[in-house]
Tab-separated table of C-alpha atoms in Angstrom:
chain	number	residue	atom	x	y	z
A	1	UNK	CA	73.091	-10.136	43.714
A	2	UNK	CA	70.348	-12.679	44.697
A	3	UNK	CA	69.530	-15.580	42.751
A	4	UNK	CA	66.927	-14.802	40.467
A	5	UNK	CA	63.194	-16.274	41.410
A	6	UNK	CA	61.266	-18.557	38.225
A	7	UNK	CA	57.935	-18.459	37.230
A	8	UNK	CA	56.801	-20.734	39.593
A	9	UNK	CA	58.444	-19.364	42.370
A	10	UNK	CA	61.283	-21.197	43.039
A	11	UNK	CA	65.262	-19.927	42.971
A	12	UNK	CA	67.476	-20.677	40.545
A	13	UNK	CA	71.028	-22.344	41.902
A	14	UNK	CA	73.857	-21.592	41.187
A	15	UNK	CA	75.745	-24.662	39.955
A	16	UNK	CA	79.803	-25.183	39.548
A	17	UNK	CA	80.302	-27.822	36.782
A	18	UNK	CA	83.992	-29.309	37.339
A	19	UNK	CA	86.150	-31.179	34.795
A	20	UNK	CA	89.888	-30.968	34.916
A	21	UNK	CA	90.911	-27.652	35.395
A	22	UNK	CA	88.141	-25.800	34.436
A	23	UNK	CA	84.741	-24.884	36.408
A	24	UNK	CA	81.799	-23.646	34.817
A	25	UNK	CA	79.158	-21.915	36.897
A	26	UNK	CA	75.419	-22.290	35.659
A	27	UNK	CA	72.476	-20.712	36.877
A	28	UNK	CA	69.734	-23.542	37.164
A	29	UNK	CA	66.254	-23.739	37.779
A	30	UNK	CA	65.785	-26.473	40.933
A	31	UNK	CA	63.298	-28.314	38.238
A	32	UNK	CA	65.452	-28.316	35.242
A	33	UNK	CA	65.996	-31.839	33.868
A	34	UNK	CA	69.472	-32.870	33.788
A	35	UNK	CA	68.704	-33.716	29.813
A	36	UNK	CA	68.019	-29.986	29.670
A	37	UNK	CA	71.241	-29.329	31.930
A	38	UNK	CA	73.275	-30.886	29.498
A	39	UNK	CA	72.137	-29.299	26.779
A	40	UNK	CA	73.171	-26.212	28.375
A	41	UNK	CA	76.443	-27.157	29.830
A	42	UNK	CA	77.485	-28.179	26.332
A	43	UNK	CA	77.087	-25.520	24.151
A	44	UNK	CA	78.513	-22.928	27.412
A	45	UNK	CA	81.659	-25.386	26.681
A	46	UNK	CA	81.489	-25.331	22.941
A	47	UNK	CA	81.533	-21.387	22.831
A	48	UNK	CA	83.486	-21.082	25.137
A	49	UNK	CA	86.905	-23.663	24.809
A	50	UNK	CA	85.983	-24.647	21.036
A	51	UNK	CA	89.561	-26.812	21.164
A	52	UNK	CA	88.163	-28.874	24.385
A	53	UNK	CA	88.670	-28.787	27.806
A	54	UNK	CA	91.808	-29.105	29.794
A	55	UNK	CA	92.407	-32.615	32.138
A	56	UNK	CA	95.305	-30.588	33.864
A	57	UNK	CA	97.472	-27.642	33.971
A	58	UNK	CA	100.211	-29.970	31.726
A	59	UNK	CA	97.685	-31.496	29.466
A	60	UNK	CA	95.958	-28.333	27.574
A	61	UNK	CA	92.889	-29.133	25.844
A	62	UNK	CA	93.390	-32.957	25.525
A	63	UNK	CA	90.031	-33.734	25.815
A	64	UNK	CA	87.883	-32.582	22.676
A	65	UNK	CA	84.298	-31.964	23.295
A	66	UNK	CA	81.834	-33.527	20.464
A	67	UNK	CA	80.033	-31.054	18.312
A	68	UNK	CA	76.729	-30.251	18.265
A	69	UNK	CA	74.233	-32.764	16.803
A	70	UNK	CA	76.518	-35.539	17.583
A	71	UNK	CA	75.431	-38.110	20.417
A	72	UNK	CA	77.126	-37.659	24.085
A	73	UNK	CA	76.396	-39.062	27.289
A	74	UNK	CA	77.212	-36.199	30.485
A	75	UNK	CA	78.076	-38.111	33.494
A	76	UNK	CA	77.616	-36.166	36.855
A	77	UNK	CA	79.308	-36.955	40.288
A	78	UNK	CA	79.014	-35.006	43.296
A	79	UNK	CA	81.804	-34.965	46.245
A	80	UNK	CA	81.497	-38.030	48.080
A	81	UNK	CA	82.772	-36.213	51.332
A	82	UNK	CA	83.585	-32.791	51.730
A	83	UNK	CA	86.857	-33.521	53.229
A	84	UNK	CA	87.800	-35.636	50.449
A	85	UNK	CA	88.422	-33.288	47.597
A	86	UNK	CA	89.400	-36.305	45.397
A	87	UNK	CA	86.631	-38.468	45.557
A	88	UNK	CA	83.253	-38.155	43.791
A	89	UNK	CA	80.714	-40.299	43.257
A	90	UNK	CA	78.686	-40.867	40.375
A	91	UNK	CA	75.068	-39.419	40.782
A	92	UNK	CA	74.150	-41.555	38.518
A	93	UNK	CA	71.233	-39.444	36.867
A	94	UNK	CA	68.339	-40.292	34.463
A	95	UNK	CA	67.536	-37.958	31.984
A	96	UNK	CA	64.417	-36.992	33.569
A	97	UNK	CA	65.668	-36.081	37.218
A	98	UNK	CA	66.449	-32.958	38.745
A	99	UNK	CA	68.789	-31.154	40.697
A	100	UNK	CA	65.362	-31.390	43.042
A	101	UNK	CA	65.231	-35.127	42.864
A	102	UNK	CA	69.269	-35.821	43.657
A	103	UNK	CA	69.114	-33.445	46.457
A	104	UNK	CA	71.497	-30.795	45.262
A	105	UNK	CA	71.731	-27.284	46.718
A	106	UNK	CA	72.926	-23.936	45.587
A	107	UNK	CA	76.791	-23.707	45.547
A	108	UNK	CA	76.900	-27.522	44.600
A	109	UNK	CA	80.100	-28.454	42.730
A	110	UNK	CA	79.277	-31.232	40.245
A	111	UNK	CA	81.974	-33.029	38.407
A	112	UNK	CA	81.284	-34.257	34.997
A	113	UNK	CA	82.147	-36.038	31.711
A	114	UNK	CA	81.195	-36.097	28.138
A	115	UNK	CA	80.908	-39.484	26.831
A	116	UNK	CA	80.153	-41.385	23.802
A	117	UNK	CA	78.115	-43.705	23.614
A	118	UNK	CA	80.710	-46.377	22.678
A	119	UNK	CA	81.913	-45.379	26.407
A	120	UNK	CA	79.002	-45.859	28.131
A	121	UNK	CA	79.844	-49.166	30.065
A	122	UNK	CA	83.796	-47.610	30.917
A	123	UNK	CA	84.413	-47.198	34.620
A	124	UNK	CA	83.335	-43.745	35.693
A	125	UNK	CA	86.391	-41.462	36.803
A	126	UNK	CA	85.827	-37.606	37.260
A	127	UNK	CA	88.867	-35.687	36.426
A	128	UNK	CA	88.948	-32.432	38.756
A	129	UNK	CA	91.868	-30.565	39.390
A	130	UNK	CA	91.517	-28.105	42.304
A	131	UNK	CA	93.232	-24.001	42.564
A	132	UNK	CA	96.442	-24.543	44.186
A	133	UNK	CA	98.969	-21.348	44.651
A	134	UNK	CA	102.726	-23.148	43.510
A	135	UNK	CA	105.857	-22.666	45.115
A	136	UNK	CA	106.586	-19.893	42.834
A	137	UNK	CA	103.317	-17.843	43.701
A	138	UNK	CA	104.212	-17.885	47.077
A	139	UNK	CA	107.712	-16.691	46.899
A	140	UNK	CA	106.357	-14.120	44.439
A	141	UNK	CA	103.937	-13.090	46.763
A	142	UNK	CA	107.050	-12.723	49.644
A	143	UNK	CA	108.873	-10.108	47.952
């Protein structure tokens, strides 16, 4: 199915939000404000893991997400080379900007983090946790 056209025209991405071991896919307008992104990307997290999200496979939801009304910062990092899979950078994004003004394309995987405000001045480290098949799957998939 093609990505939907807005109002105006344009196509809507589709966006893969990263954090730990989970990925969120959001459909986005090219013009959307990130403030409006977050919004978004929140309460798709609050309905859907209500306990918080998962760092790792070993760590289940260790990292509670604040409710609503309550005051986050969303951090957003893109890859910093797509042969790196471990290294993002920090996009470092202004409420205001848009997937437009940081240059991001459909299909764009986008780590993140929910922050306080009390955290706002901590070192920014994006927790992302790739698909792997384990030694087990593979023997599994042997037999």
């Amino acid at each position: 199915m093609a990505p939907k056209k807005t109002k105006s025209g344009e196509i809507d991405l589709s966006l893969r939000f990263r954090f730990g071991i989970h990925t969120i896919f959001l459909l986005v307008s090219p013009l959307t404000t990130f403030d409006d992104i977050s919004v978004e990307l929140l309460s798709a997290i609050r309905e859907r893991y209500p306990r918080g999200l998962s760092s790792s496979r070993i760590s289940p939801n260790d990292t509670p997400i604040p409710g609503d009304g309550e005051e986050v910062i969303v951090v957003y990092g893109a890859l910093a080379s797509r042969h790196n899979l471990e290294s993002w950078r920090d996009l470092k994004i202004q409420g205001s900007e848009t997937p437009v003004s940081k240059s991001i394309k459909d299909g764009t995987d986008i780590a993140f983090l929910v922050r306080t405000p009390d955290e706002e001045d901590d070192p920014v480290k994006f927790v992302v946790e790739w698909p792997r098949l384990d030694d087990d799957d593979d023997e599994d998939e042997e037999q």
